[in-house]
CSV table of C-alpha atoms in Angstrom, one decimal:
chain,number,residue,atom,x,y,z
L,227,GLY,CA,0.0,0.0,0.0
L,228,ALA,CA,0.8,3.7,0.0
L,229,VAL,CA,2.0,4.0,-3.6
L,230,VAL,CA,2.7,7.4,-5.1
L,231,SER,CA,3.3,7.7,-8.9
L,232,GLN,CA,4.7,10.6,-10.9
L,233,HIS,CA,4.4,11.4,-14.5
L,234,PRO,CA,6.4,11.8,-16.6
L,235,SER,CA,9.5,10.1,-15.2
L,236,TRP,CA,11.7,12.3,-17.4
L,237,VAL,CA,11.1,15.3,-19.7
L,238,ILE,CA,13.3,17.4,-21.9
L,239,CYS,CA,12.0,20.8,-23.0
L,240,LYS,CA,13.2,23.9,-24.7
L,241,SER,CA,13.9,27.1,-22.7
L,242,GLY,CA,10.9,29.2,-22.3
L,243,THR,CA,8.3,26.4,-22.5
L,244,SER,CA,6.2,25.2,-19.6
L,245,VAL,CA,6.2,21.7,-18.2
L,246,LYS,CA,3.6,20.0,-16.0
L,247,ILE,CA,4.4,17.1,-13.6
L,248,GLU,CA,1.7,15.0,-12.1
L,249,CYS,CA,1.8,13.3,-8.7
L,250,ARG,CA,-0.8,10.7,-7.8
L,251,SER,CA,-1.5,8.7,-4.7
L,252,LEU,CA,-2.7,5.4,-6.1
L,253,ASP,CA,-4.2,3.6,-3.2
L,254,PHE,CA,-4.9,6.2,-0.6
L,255,GLN,CA,-6.2,9.7,-0.3
L,256,ALA,CA,-3.8,12.5,0.5
L,257,THR,CA,-5.0,15.8,1.8
L,258,THR,CA,-1.4,17.0,1.9
L,259,MET,CA,1.3,16.6,-0.7
L,260,PHE,CA,4.8,18.0,-0.9
L,261,TRP,CA,7.0,19.0,-3.8
L,262,TYR,CA,10.8,18.7,-3.5
L,263,ARG,CA,13.7,19.4,-5.7
L,264,GLN,CA,16.9,17.5,-5.4
L,265,PHE,CA,20.3,18.4,-6.9
L,266,PRO,CA,22.9,15.7,-7.5
L,267,LYS,CA,24.4,14.2,-4.4
L,268,GLN,CA,22.4,16.6,-2.2
L,269,SER,CA,19.5,16.3,0.2
L,270,LEU,CA,15.8,17.0,-0.7
L,271,MET,CA,14.9,20.6,-0.8
L,272,LEU,CA,11.2,21.3,0.1
L,273,MET,CA,9.7,23.6,-2.5
L,274,ALA,CA,6.1,23.8,-1.3
L,275,THR,CA,3.3,22.1,0.7
L,276,SER,CA,0.1,21.4,-1.3
L,277,ASN,CA,-3.2,21.0,0.5
L,278,GLU,CA,-6.3,19.7,-1.4
L,279,GLY,CA,-8.6,22.5,-2.2
L,280,SER,CA,-6.4,25.4,-1.1
L,281,LYS,CA,-3.4,27.4,-2.2
L,282,ALA,CA,0.0,25.9,-1.8
L,283,THR,CA,2.4,27.1,0.8
L,284,TYR,CA,5.8,27.9,-0.7
L,285,GLU,CA,9.1,27.8,1.1
L,286,GLN,CA,11.2,30.9,1.3
L,287,GLY,CA,13.0,31.6,-2.0
L,288,VAL,CA,10.7,29.5,-4.2
L,289,GLU,CA,9.0,31.6,-6.8
L,290,LYS,CA,5.3,30.8,-6.7
L,291,ASP,CA,4.6,32.3,-10.1
L,292,LYS,CA,7.3,30.1,-11.6
L,293,PHE,CA,6.4,26.8,-9.9
L,294,LEU,CA,2.6,26.6,-10.0
L,295,ILE,CA,1.1,23.9,-7.8
L,296,ASN,CA,-2.5,22.7,-8.0
L,297,HIS,CA,-4.0,20.1,-5.7
L,298,ALA,CA,-7.5,19.7,-7.2
L,299,SER,CA,-8.3,16.3,-5.7
L,300,LEU,CA,-7.4,14.0,-2.9
L,301,THR,CA,-5.2,11.9,-5.2
L,302,LEU,CA,-3.7,14.4,-7.6
L,303,SER,CA,-1.3,17.3,-7.3
L,304,THR,CA,0.4,18.9,-10.2
L,305,LEU,CA,3.6,21.1,-10.5
L,306,THR,CA,3.9,23.3,-13.5
L,307,VAL,CA,7.3,24.8,-14.2
L,308,THR,CA,6.5,27.9,-16.2
L,309,SER,CA,8.9,29.5,-18.7
L,310,ALA,CA,11.5,26.9,-17.9
L,311,HIS,CA,15.2,27.8,-18.1
L,312,PRO,CA,18.3,25.6,-17.9
L,313,GLU,CA,18.8,26.4,-14.2
L,314,ASP,CA,15.4,24.8,-13.6
L,315,SER,CA,16.9,21.4,-14.7
L,316,SER,CA,16.7,19.1,-11.7
L,317,PHE,CA,15.1,16.1,-10.2
L,318,TYR,CA,11.6,16.9,-8.9
L,319,ILE,CA,10.0,14.5,-6.3
L,320,CYS,CA,6.6,14.6,-4.8
L,321,SER,CA,5.4,13.0,-1.6
L,322,ALA,CA,2.0,12.4,0.0
L,323,LEU,CA,1.1,12.2,3.6
L,324,ALA,CA,-0.4,8.9,4.7
L,325,GLY,CA,-0.1,6.5,7.7
L,326,THR,CA,-2.4,5.9,10.6
L,327,SER,CA,-1.3,9.2,12.2
L,328,GLY,CA,-1.1,11.0,8.9
L,329,ASP,CA,2.6,11.9,9.4
L,330,THR,CA,4.3,9.4,7.1
L,331,GLN,CA,5.4,10.8,3.7
L,332,TYR,CA,5.4,8.4,0.8
L,333,PHE,CA,7.5,9.5,-2.1
L,334,GLY,CA,7.0,9.3,-5.8
L,335,PRO,CA,9.7,8.0,-8.1
L,336,GLY,CA,10.8,11.4,-9.2
L,337,THR,CA,10.8,13.3,-12.5
L,338,ARG,CA,14.0,14.3,-14.2
L,339,LEU,CA,13.6,17.7,-15.9
L,340,THR,CA,16.2,18.8,-18.5
L,341,VAL,CA,15.8,22.3,-20.0
L,342,LEU,CA,17.8,22.9,-23.1
G,286,GLN,CA,16.8,24.6,15.9
G,287,GLN,CA,15.2,23.3,12.8
G,288,GLN,CA,18.3,21.4,11.6
G,289,VAL,CA,18.9,17.7,11.6
G,290,LYS,CA,22.6,16.9,11.5
G,291,GLN,CA,23.5,13.6,9.9
G,292,SER,CA,26.8,11.8,9.9
G,293,PRO,CA,28.9,10.4,8.4
G,294,GLN,CA,28.6,11.9,4.9
G,295,SER,CA,29.8,8.6,3.4
G,296,LEU,CA,30.4,5.1,4.7
G,297,ILE,CA,32.1,2.0,3.3
G,298,VAL,CA,31.3,-1.3,5.0
G,299,GLN,CA,32.3,-4.9,4.2
G,300,LYS,CA,29.6,-7.3,3.3
G,301,GLY,CA,28.1,-8.8,6.5
G,302,GLY,CA,29.2,-5.9,8.6
G,303,ILE,CA,27.1,-3.4,10.5
G,304,SER,CA,26.4,0.0,9.0
G,305,ILE,CA,25.7,2.8,11.5
G,306,ILE,CA,24.4,6.2,10.6
G,307,ASN,CA,23.7,8.9,13.2
G,308,CYS,CA,21.4,11.9,13.3
G,309,ALA,CA,21.0,14.7,15.9
G,310,TYR,CA,18.3,17.3,16.3
G,311,GLU,CA,17.6,20.3,18.4
G,312,ASN,CA,13.8,20.9,18.3
G,313,THR,CA,12.2,18.9,21.1
G,314,ALA,CA,8.8,19.3,19.5
G,315,PHE,CA,9.8,16.7,16.9
G,316,ASP,CA,7.8,13.6,17.4
G,317,TYR,CA,8.3,11.5,14.4
G,318,PHE,CA,11.7,10.2,13.0
G,319,PRO,CA,11.7,8.3,9.8
G,320,TRP,CA,14.6,6.9,7.8
G,321,TYR,CA,14.5,6.8,4.0
G,322,GLN,CA,16.6,4.8,1.5
G,323,GLN,CA,17.3,6.3,-2.0
G,324,PHE,CA,18.8,4.7,-5.0
G,325,PRO,CA,20.2,6.8,-7.8
G,326,GLY,CA,17.5,8.2,-10.0
G,327,LYS,CA,14.7,7.0,-7.7
G,328,GLY,CA,12.5,8.6,-5.1
G,329,PRO,CA,13.2,7.9,-1.4
G,330,ALA,CA,11.6,4.8,0.1
G,331,LEU,CA,10.5,4.6,3.7
G,332,LEU,CA,12.7,2.1,5.6
G,333,ILE,CA,11.7,2.4,9.2
G,334,ALA,CA,10.4,5.1,11.6
G,335,ILE,CA,10.2,5.7,15.3
G,336,ARG,CA,8.5,7.9,17.8
G,337,PRO,CA,10.0,9.3,21.1
G,338,ASP,CA,8.1,7.0,23.3
G,339,VAL,CA,10.3,4.0,22.5
G,340,SER,CA,14.1,3.7,22.5
G,341,GLU,CA,14.5,1.1,19.8
G,342,LYS,CA,12.6,-0.3,16.9
G,343,LYS,CA,13.7,-3.2,14.7
G,344,GLU,CA,12.4,-4.3,11.4
G,345,GLY,CA,14.4,-7.2,9.8
G,346,ARG,CA,18.0,-6.1,9.5
G,347,PHE,CA,17.2,-2.4,10.2
G,348,THR,CA,17.1,-1.0,13.7
G,349,ILE,CA,16.5,2.5,14.9
G,350,SER,CA,18.0,3.5,18.3
G,351,PHE,CA,16.6,6.6,19.8
G,352,ASN,CA,18.1,8.6,22.7
G,353,LYS,CA,15.6,11.3,23.7
G,354,SER,CA,17.8,12.9,26.3
G,355,ALA,CA,20.6,13.3,23.9
G,356,LYS,CA,18.3,14.2,21.0
G,357,GLN,CA,20.0,11.7,18.8
G,358,PHE,CA,18.8,8.7,16.8
G,359,SER,CA,20.7,6.2,14.6
G,360,LEU,CA,20.1,3.6,12.0
G,361,HIS,CA,21.8,0.3,12.2
G,362,ILE,CA,21.9,-2.0,9.3
G,363,MET,CA,22.9,-5.5,10.3
G,364,ASP,CA,24.5,-8.0,8.0
G,365,SER,CA,25.0,-5.3,5.4
G,366,GLN,CA,24.7,-6.4,1.7
G,367,PRO,CA,25.9,-4.9,-1.5
G,368,GLY,CA,22.2,-4.3,-2.4
G,369,ASP,CA,22.0,-2.0,0.6
G,370,SER,CA,24.4,0.4,-1.2
G,371,ALA,CA,22.3,3.6,-1.5
G,372,THR,CA,21.9,7.0,0.1
G,373,TYR,CA,20.2,7.1,3.4
G,374,PHE,CA,18.3,10.1,4.8
G,375,CYS,CA,17.1,10.7,8.3
G,376,ALA,CA,14.2,13.1,8.9
G,377,ALA,CA,12.3,14.7,11.8
G,378,SER,CA,8.8,16.2,11.9
G,379,HIS,CA,6.1,17.4,14.3
G,380,GLY,CA,2.6,16.3,13.6
G,381,THR,CA,1.6,16.5,9.9
G,382,TYR,CA,4.0,19.3,9.4
G,383,LYS,CA,6.9,19.2,6.9
G,384,TYR,CA,10.0,17.0,7.3
G,385,ILE,CA,13.4,18.4,8.2
G,386,PHE,CA,15.8,16.1,6.4
G,387,GLY,CA,19.4,15.3,7.2
G,388,THR,CA,22.1,15.8,4.6
G,389,GLY,CA,22.3,12.2,3.6
G,390,THR,CA,24.8,9.3,4.0
G,391,ARG,CA,26.1,7.5,0.9
G,392,LEU,CA,26.6,3.9,1.9
G,393,LYS,CA,28.7,1.5,-0.1
G,394,VAL,CA,28.8,-2.2,0.9
G,395,LEU,CA,31.7,-4.0,-0.6
G,396,ALA,CA,31.2,-7.6,-1.8
């Protein structure tokens, strides 16, 4: 149980275009999802907390107009990287809160974004 | 106070040996301490987690030791195998709030 999927697993796009990444909880409902960014050989950097039906809460330094997050249902959250630039190239990972106490995060497999 | 300090940064262990990774925290409000395993190009996978009301939790070859007074917790991997070679992250959280992650430990188990 507690499976989280992400789509796509990798994407290559041209500079200036927008890319949407989907995060789904497959066998549970998640009122809260998180979006992370990870650089090579580094820890996970939290970008934002996404709550179903409300606006996402962004971490300090994360541009909310560049990284649009939508959590329209209890099983789906999306991250849209708008007007992508090469510096946005990274590994993006989502997680969803589950567990009996609702404090365990289950992570998706990640999405590798490369902006040319 | 929101930091979780993880050590060592990297670790090399012989097959069959014990791998030990340590984490320390400052915020006494933290009440949930999970460990994640991450392989290259994959998302982190939950290994084992503990709450402050117990001092040790074991699941198979993985054991968490928790020292509330010292504000430290550690992951022990018994009988380490080459397949355990991965990056391990500790984390801490309070309630359903966000995780504070450690910096990660790259474990290599030699065959």
